[in-house]
Amino acid sequence: MRAIQLSLILLTCGLISLLLACTEATPRAPTDAEVLQAEALRPAKPQLAAKYERSCLGCHGIRGAAPLTGFAPAWVPRLTKGPEVLLAHARDGFNGMPAKGLCSDCTDDDLRDLIQFMSLSQ
Ligand code: HEC
């Protein structure tokens, strides 16, 4: 009997921590207004804005798998990886994120600026 109670307690703890881990990993979904706002955002520098529009906007400016531009809940957990890891993932690709975000003429500096622009809440 004791053993059953103990395993039930352990199972409950396991389920709770699994649930907590999941809520931490999945940020809340953006609202329609937040998606509309993200669609309209552009980097201030025209040259960078052109690269952003041609390469990143299609995935990061819409509701989808990519972290939404300017939407803090999607970026805060990623920023903890540090700027060098984010740059490496943007340059080399990461899961659904294609290498250089399909921006073949983007330099590392461009990618750094783009990441900064996309990850800051506007
Ligand atoms: C074809 C769609 C697509 C394009 C184009 C795209 N991304 Fe992404 N990006 C994604 C997806 C999907 C993710 C989420 C990957 C994951 O976390 O599994 C992502 C994630 C990222 C991340 C976070 C990586 C991490 O380690 O958490 C950065 C930074 C990023 N993209 C930068 C860019 C930049 C800069 C551009 C434009 C030059 C760009 N992306 C273009 C789809 C895209």
Coordinates of N, CA and C and ligand atoms in Angstrom, one line a residue:
M1 N 0.8 -1.2 0.0 CA 0.0 0.0 0.0 C 0.9 1.3 0.0
R2 N 1.9 1.3 0.9 CA 2.8 2.4 1.0 C 3.5 2.7 -0.4
A3 N 3.9 1.5 -0.9 CA 4.6 1.6 -2.2 C 3.7 2.3 -3.3
I4 N 2.5 1.9 -3.3 CA 1.5 2.5 -4.3 C 1.4 4.0 -4.1
Q5 N 1.2 4.3 -2.8 CA 1.1 5.8 -2.5 C 2.3 6.6 -2.9
L6 N 3.4 6.0 -2.6 CA 4.7 6.6 -2.9 C 4.8 6.8 -4.5
S7 N 4.5 5.8 -5.2 CA 4.7 5.9 -6.6 C 3.6 6.9 -7.2
L8 N 2.5 6.9 -6.6 CA 1.5 7.9 -7.1 C 2.0 9.3 -6.9
I9 N 2.6 9.6 -5.7 CA 3.2 10.9 -5.4 C 4.3 11.2 -6.4
L10 N 5.2 10.2 -6.6 CA 6.3 10.4 -7.6 C 5.7 10.7 -9.0
L11 N 4.7 10.0 -9.3 CA 4.1 10.2 -10.7 C 3.5 11.6 -10.8
T12 N 2.8 12.1 -9.7 CA 2.2 13.4 -9.7 C 3.3 14.4 -9.8
C13 N 4.4 14.3 -9.1 CA 5.5 15.2 -9.2 C 6.1 15.3 -10.6
G14 N 6.3 14.1 -11.1 CA 6.8 14.0 -12.5 C 5.9 14.7 -13.5
L15 N 4.6 14.5 -13.4 CA 3.7 15.2 -14.3 C 3.7 16.7 -14.1
I16 N 3.8 17.2 -12.9 CA 3.8 18.6 -12.6 C 5.1 19.2 -13.2
S17 N 6.2 18.6 -13.0 CA 7.5 19.2 -13.5 C 7.5 19.2 -15.0
L18 N 6.9 18.1 -15.6 CA 6.8 18.0 -17.1 C 6.0 19.2 -17.6
L19 N 4.9 19.5 -16.9 CA 4.0 20.6 -17.3 C 4.7 21.9 -17.2
L20 N 5.4 22.1 -16.1 CA 6.1 23.3 -15.9 C 7.2 23.5 -17.0
A21 N 7.9 22.4 -17.3 CA 8.9 22.5 -18.3 C 8.3 22.9 -19.7
C22 N 7.1 22.3 -19.9 CA 6.5 22.6 -21.2 C 6.0 24.1 -21.3
T23 N 5.4 24.6 -20.2 CA 5.0 26.0 -20.2 C 6.2 27.0 -20.4
E24 N 7.3 26.6 -19.8 CA 8.5 27.4 -19.9 C 9.0 27.5 -21.4
A25 N 9.0 26.3 -22.0 CA 9.5 26.2 -23.4 C 8.6 26.8 -24.4
T26 N 7.3 26.8 -24.2 CA 6.4 27.3 -25.2 C 5.9 28.7 -24.8
P27 N 6.3 29.8 -25.4 CA 5.8 31.1 -25.1 C 4.4 31.2 -25.5
R28 N 3.6 32.2 -24.9 CA 2.2 32.3 -25.3 C 2.2 32.8 -26.7
A29 N 1.1 32.4 -27.4 CA 0.9 32.8 -28.8 C 0.6 34.3 -28.9
P30 N 1.1 35.0 -29.9 CA 0.8 36.4 -30.1 C -0.6 36.6 -30.4
T31 N -1.2 37.8 -30.1 CA -2.6 38.1 -30.4 C -2.6 38.6 -31.9
D32 N -3.7 38.7 -32.5 CA -3.8 39.2 -33.9 C -3.2 40.6 -34.0
A33 N -3.5 41.4 -32.9 CA -2.9 42.8 -33.0 C -1.4 42.8 -32.9
E34 N -0.8 41.9 -32.2 CA 0.6 41.8 -32.1 C 1.2 41.3 -33.4
V35 N 0.5 40.4 -34.1 CA 1.0 40.0 -35.4 C 0.9 41.1 -36.4
L36 N -0.2 41.9 -36.4 CA -0.3 43.0 -37.3 C 0.8 44.0 -37.0
Q37 N 1.1 44.2 -35.8 CA 2.2 45.2 -35.4 C 3.5 44.7 -36.0
A38 N 3.8 43.4 -35.8 CA 5.0 42.8 -36.3 C 5.2 42.9 -37.8
E39 N 4.0 42.7 -38.5 CA 4.1 42.9 -40.0 C 4.5 44.2 -40.4
A40 N 4.2 45.2 -39.6 CA 4.5 46.6 -40.0 C 5.9 47.1 -39.6
L41 N 6.6 46.3 -38.7 CA 7.9 46.8 -38.2 C 9.0 46.6 -39.3
R42 N 9.9 47.6 -39.3 CA 11.0 47.6 -40.3 C 12.3 48.1 -39.5
P43 N 13.5 47.6 -39.8 CA 14.7 48.2 -39.3 C 14.8 49.7 -39.8
A44 N 15.4 50.6 -39.0 CA 15.5 52.0 -39.3 C 16.3 52.2 -40.6
K45 N 17.5 51.5 -40.7 CA 18.4 51.7 -41.8 C 17.7 51.1 -43.1
P46 N 17.6 51.9 -44.2 CA 16.9 51.4 -45.4 C 17.6 50.2 -46.0
Q47 N 18.9 50.1 -45.9 CA 19.6 49.0 -46.5 C 19.3 47.7 -45.8
L48 N 19.2 47.8 -44.4 CA 18.9 46.7 -43.6 C 17.4 46.3 -43.8
A49 N 16.6 47.3 -43.9 CA 15.1 47.1 -44.0 C 14.9 46.3 -45.3
A50 N 15.7 46.6 -46.4 CA 15.5 45.9 -47.6 C 15.8 44.4 -47.5
K51 N 16.9 44.2 -46.8 CA 17.3 42.8 -46.5 C 16.3 42.1 -45.7
Y52 N 15.8 42.8 -44.7 CA 14.8 42.2 -43.8 C 13.6 41.8 -44.5
E53 N 13.1 42.8 -45.4 CA 11.8 42.5 -46.2 C 12.0 41.4 -47.1
R54 N 13.2 41.3 -47.7 CA 13.4 40.2 -48.7 C 13.6 38.9 -48.0
S55 N 14.2 38.8 -46.8 CA 14.6 37.6 -46.3 C 13.9 37.1 -45.0
C56 N 13.8 38.0 -44.0 CA 13.3 37.5 -42.7 C 11.8 37.7 -42.5
L57 N 11.3 38.8 -43.1 CA 9.9 39.2 -42.9 C 8.9 38.0 -43.2
G58 N 9.2 37.3 -44.3 CA 8.3 36.2 -44.7 C 8.0 35.2 -43.7
C59 N 9.0 35.0 -42.8 CA 8.8 34.0 -41.7 C 8.6 34.6 -40.3
H60 N 9.3 35.7 -40.1 CA 9.3 36.3 -38.7 C 8.3 37.4 -38.6
G61 N 7.6 37.8 -39.7 CA 6.6 38.8 -39.6 C 5.2 38.3 -39.7
I62 N 5.1 37.0 -39.6 CA 3.8 36.4 -39.7 C 3.6 35.4 -38.5
R63 N 2.3 35.0 -38.3 CA 2.1 33.9 -37.3 C 2.6 32.6 -37.8
G64 N 3.5 32.0 -37.0 CA 4.1 30.7 -37.5 C 5.1 30.2 -36.5
A65 N 6.0 29.3 -37.1 CA 7.0 28.7 -36.2 C 8.1 29.6 -35.8
A66 N 8.4 30.6 -36.6 CA 9.5 31.5 -36.3 C 9.1 32.5 -35.2
P67 N 10.1 32.8 -34.3 CA 9.8 33.8 -33.3 C 9.4 35.2 -34.0
L68 N 8.3 35.7 -33.5 CA 7.7 36.9 -34.2 C 8.6 38.2 -33.8
T69 N 8.8 39.0 -34.9 CA 9.6 40.2 -34.7 C 9.0 41.1 -33.6
G70 N 9.8 41.6 -32.7 CA 9.3 42.5 -31.7 C 8.4 41.9 -30.6
F71 N 8.2 40.6 -30.6 CA 7.3 40.0 -29.7 C 8.1 39.3 -28.5
A72 N 8.3 40.1 -27.4 CA 9.2 39.7 -26.4 C 9.0 38.2 -25.9
P73 N 7.8 37.7 -25.7 CA 7.7 36.3 -25.1 C 8.3 35.3 -26.0
A74 N 8.4 35.6 -27.3 CA 9.1 34.6 -28.2 C 10.6 34.7 -28.1
W75 N 11.1 35.9 -27.8 CA 12.5 36.2 -27.9 C 13.3 36.1 -26.5
V76 N 12.6 36.4 -25.4 CA 13.3 36.4 -24.1 C 14.0 35.1 -23.8
P77 N 13.3 33.9 -24.0 CA 14.0 32.6 -23.7 C 15.1 32.4 -24.7
R78 N 15.0 32.9 -25.9 CA 16.1 32.7 -26.9 C 17.3 33.6 -26.6
L79 N 17.1 34.8 -26.1 CA 18.2 35.7 -25.8 C 19.1 35.2 -24.7
T80 N 18.6 34.3 -23.9 CA 19.4 33.7 -22.8 C 20.5 32.8 -23.4
K81 N 20.4 32.4 -24.7 CA 21.5 31.6 -25.3 C 22.7 32.4 -25.5
G82 N 22.5 33.8 -25.6 CA 23.7 34.7 -25.8 C 23.8 35.0 -27.3
P83 N 24.3 36.2 -27.6 CA 24.3 36.8 -28.9 C 25.1 35.9 -29.9
E84 N 26.2 35.3 -29.4 CA 27.1 34.5 -30.3 C 26.3 33.2 -30.8
V85 N 25.6 32.6 -29.9 CA 24.8 31.4 -30.3 C 23.7 31.8 -31.3
L86 N 23.0 32.9 -31.0 CA 22.0 33.3 -31.9 C 22.5 33.7 -33.3
L87 N 23.7 34.3 -33.3 CA 24.3 34.6 -34.6 C 24.7 33.3 -35.3
A88 N 25.3 32.4 -34.6 CA 25.7 31.1 -35.3 C 24.4 30.4 -35.8
H89 N 23.3 30.4 -35.1 CA 22.1 29.8 -35.5 C 21.5 30.5 -36.8
A90 N 21.6 31.8 -36.8 CA 21.1 32.6 -37.9 C 22.0 32.3 -39.1
R91 N 23.3 32.3 -38.9 CA 24.2 32.1 -40.0 C 24.2 30.7 -40.6
D92 N 24.2 29.7 -39.7 CA 24.3 28.3 -40.1 C 23.0 27.6 -40.2
G93 N 21.9 28.2 -39.7 CA 20.6 27.5 -39.7 C 20.4 26.8 -38.4
F94 N 19.1 26.6 -38.1 CA 18.7 26.0 -36.8 C 17.3 25.4 -36.9
N95 N 17.1 24.1 -37.0 CA 15.8 23.5 -37.2 C 15.1 24.1 -38.4
G96 N 14.0 24.8 -38.3 CA 13.3 25.4 -39.4 C 13.9 26.7 -39.9
M97 N 14.9 27.1 -39.2 CA 15.5 28.4 -39.6 C 16.6 28.1 -40.6
P98 N 16.4 28.6 -41.9 CA 17.4 28.3 -42.9 C 18.7 29.1 -42.7
A99 N 19.8 28.6 -43.2 CA 21.1 29.3 -43.1 C 21.0 30.7 -43.6
K100 N 21.5 31.7 -42.9 CA 21.4 33.1 -43.2 C 20.0 33.6 -43.4
G101 N 19.0 32.8 -43.0 CA 17.6 33.3 -43.2 C 17.4 33.5 -44.7
L102 N 18.0 32.8 -45.6 CA 17.9 33.0 -47.0 C 18.4 34.3 -47.5
C103 N 19.2 35.0 -46.7 CA 19.8 36.3 -47.2 C 21.3 36.0 -47.5
S104 N 21.5 35.7 -48.8 CA 22.9 35.2 -49.2 C 23.9 36.4 -49.1
D105 N 23.4 37.6 -49.2 CA 24.4 38.7 -49.1 C 24.4 39.4 -47.7
C106 N 23.8 38.8 -46.7 CA 23.9 39.3 -45.4 C 25.3 39.0 -44.8
T107 N 25.9 40.0 -44.2 CA 27.2 39.8 -43.5 C 26.8 39.4 -42.0
D108 N 27.8 39.0 -41.3 CA 27.6 38.8 -39.9 C 27.1 40.0 -39.2
D109 N 27.6 41.2 -39.6 CA 27.1 42.4 -38.9 C 25.6 42.7 -39.3
D110 N 25.3 42.4 -40.5 CA 23.8 42.5 -40.9 C 23.0 41.6 -40.0
L111 N 23.4 40.3 -39.9 CA 22.7 39.4 -39.1 C 22.6 39.8 -37.7
R112 N 23.7 40.3 -37.1 CA 23.6 40.8 -35.7 C 22.6 41.9 -35.6
D113 N 22.7 42.9 -36.5 CA 21.7 44.0 -36.5 C 20.3 43.5 -36.6
L114 N 20.1 42.6 -37.6 CA 18.7 42.1 -37.8 C 18.2 41.3 -36.5
I115 N 19.1 40.5 -35.9 CA 18.7 39.8 -34.7 C 18.3 40.8 -33.6
Q116 N 19.1 41.9 -33.5 CA 18.8 42.9 -32.5 C 17.5 43.5 -32.7
F117 N 17.3 43.9 -34.0 CA 16.0 44.6 -34.4 C 14.8 43.6 -34.1
M118 N 15.0 42.4 -34.5 CA 13.8 41.4 -34.4 C 13.5 41.1 -33.0
S119 N 14.6 41.0 -32.1 CA 14.4 40.5 -30.8 C 14.0 41.6 -29.7
L120 N 14.1 42.9 -30.1 CA 13.8 43.9 -29.2 C 12.3 44.2 -29.2
S121 N 11.6 44.3 -28.1 CA 10.2 44.7 -28.1 C 10.1 46.2 -28.6
Q122 N 9.3 46.4 -29.6 CA 9.3 47.8 -30.1 C 8.2 48.6 -29.4
Ligands
HEC1 C1 11.9 30.1 -44.1 C2 11.6 30.8 -42.9 C3 12.6 31.6 -42.2 C4 13.3 32.7 -42.7 C5 13.3 33.2 -44.1 C6 14.0 33.3 -41.6 N1 13.8 32.6 -40.4 FE1 14.7 32.9 -38.6 N2 13.7 31.3 -37.9 C7 12.8 30.5 -38.6 C8 12.2 29.5 -37.7 C9 11.2 28.5 -38.0 C10 12.9 29.7 -36.4 C11 12.7 28.9 -35.2 C12 13.7 27.7 -35.1 C13 13.5 26.9 -33.9 O1 13.6 27.5 -32.8 O2 13.3 25.7 -34.0 C14 13.8 30.8 -36.6 C15 14.6 31.3 -35.6 C16 15.5 32.3 -35.7 C17 16.4 32.8 -34.7 C18 16.5 32.3 -33.3 C19 17.5 31.1 -33.3 C20 17.6 30.5 -31.9 O3 18.7 30.0 -31.6 O4 16.7 30.5 -31.1 C21 17.0 33.9 -35.2 C22 18.1 34.7 -34.5 C23 16.6 34.1 -36.6 N3 15.6 33.1 -36.9 C24 17.0 35.1 -37.4 C25 16.6 35.3 -38.7 C26 17.1 36.3 -39.6 C27 18.0 37.4 -39.2 C28 16.4 36.2 -40.8 C29 16.6 37.0 -42.0 C30 18.0 37.2 -42.5 C31 15.6 34.9 -40.7 N4 15.7 34.5 -39.4 C32 14.9 34.4 -41.7 C33 12.4 30.6 -39.9 C34 12.9 31.6 -40.8

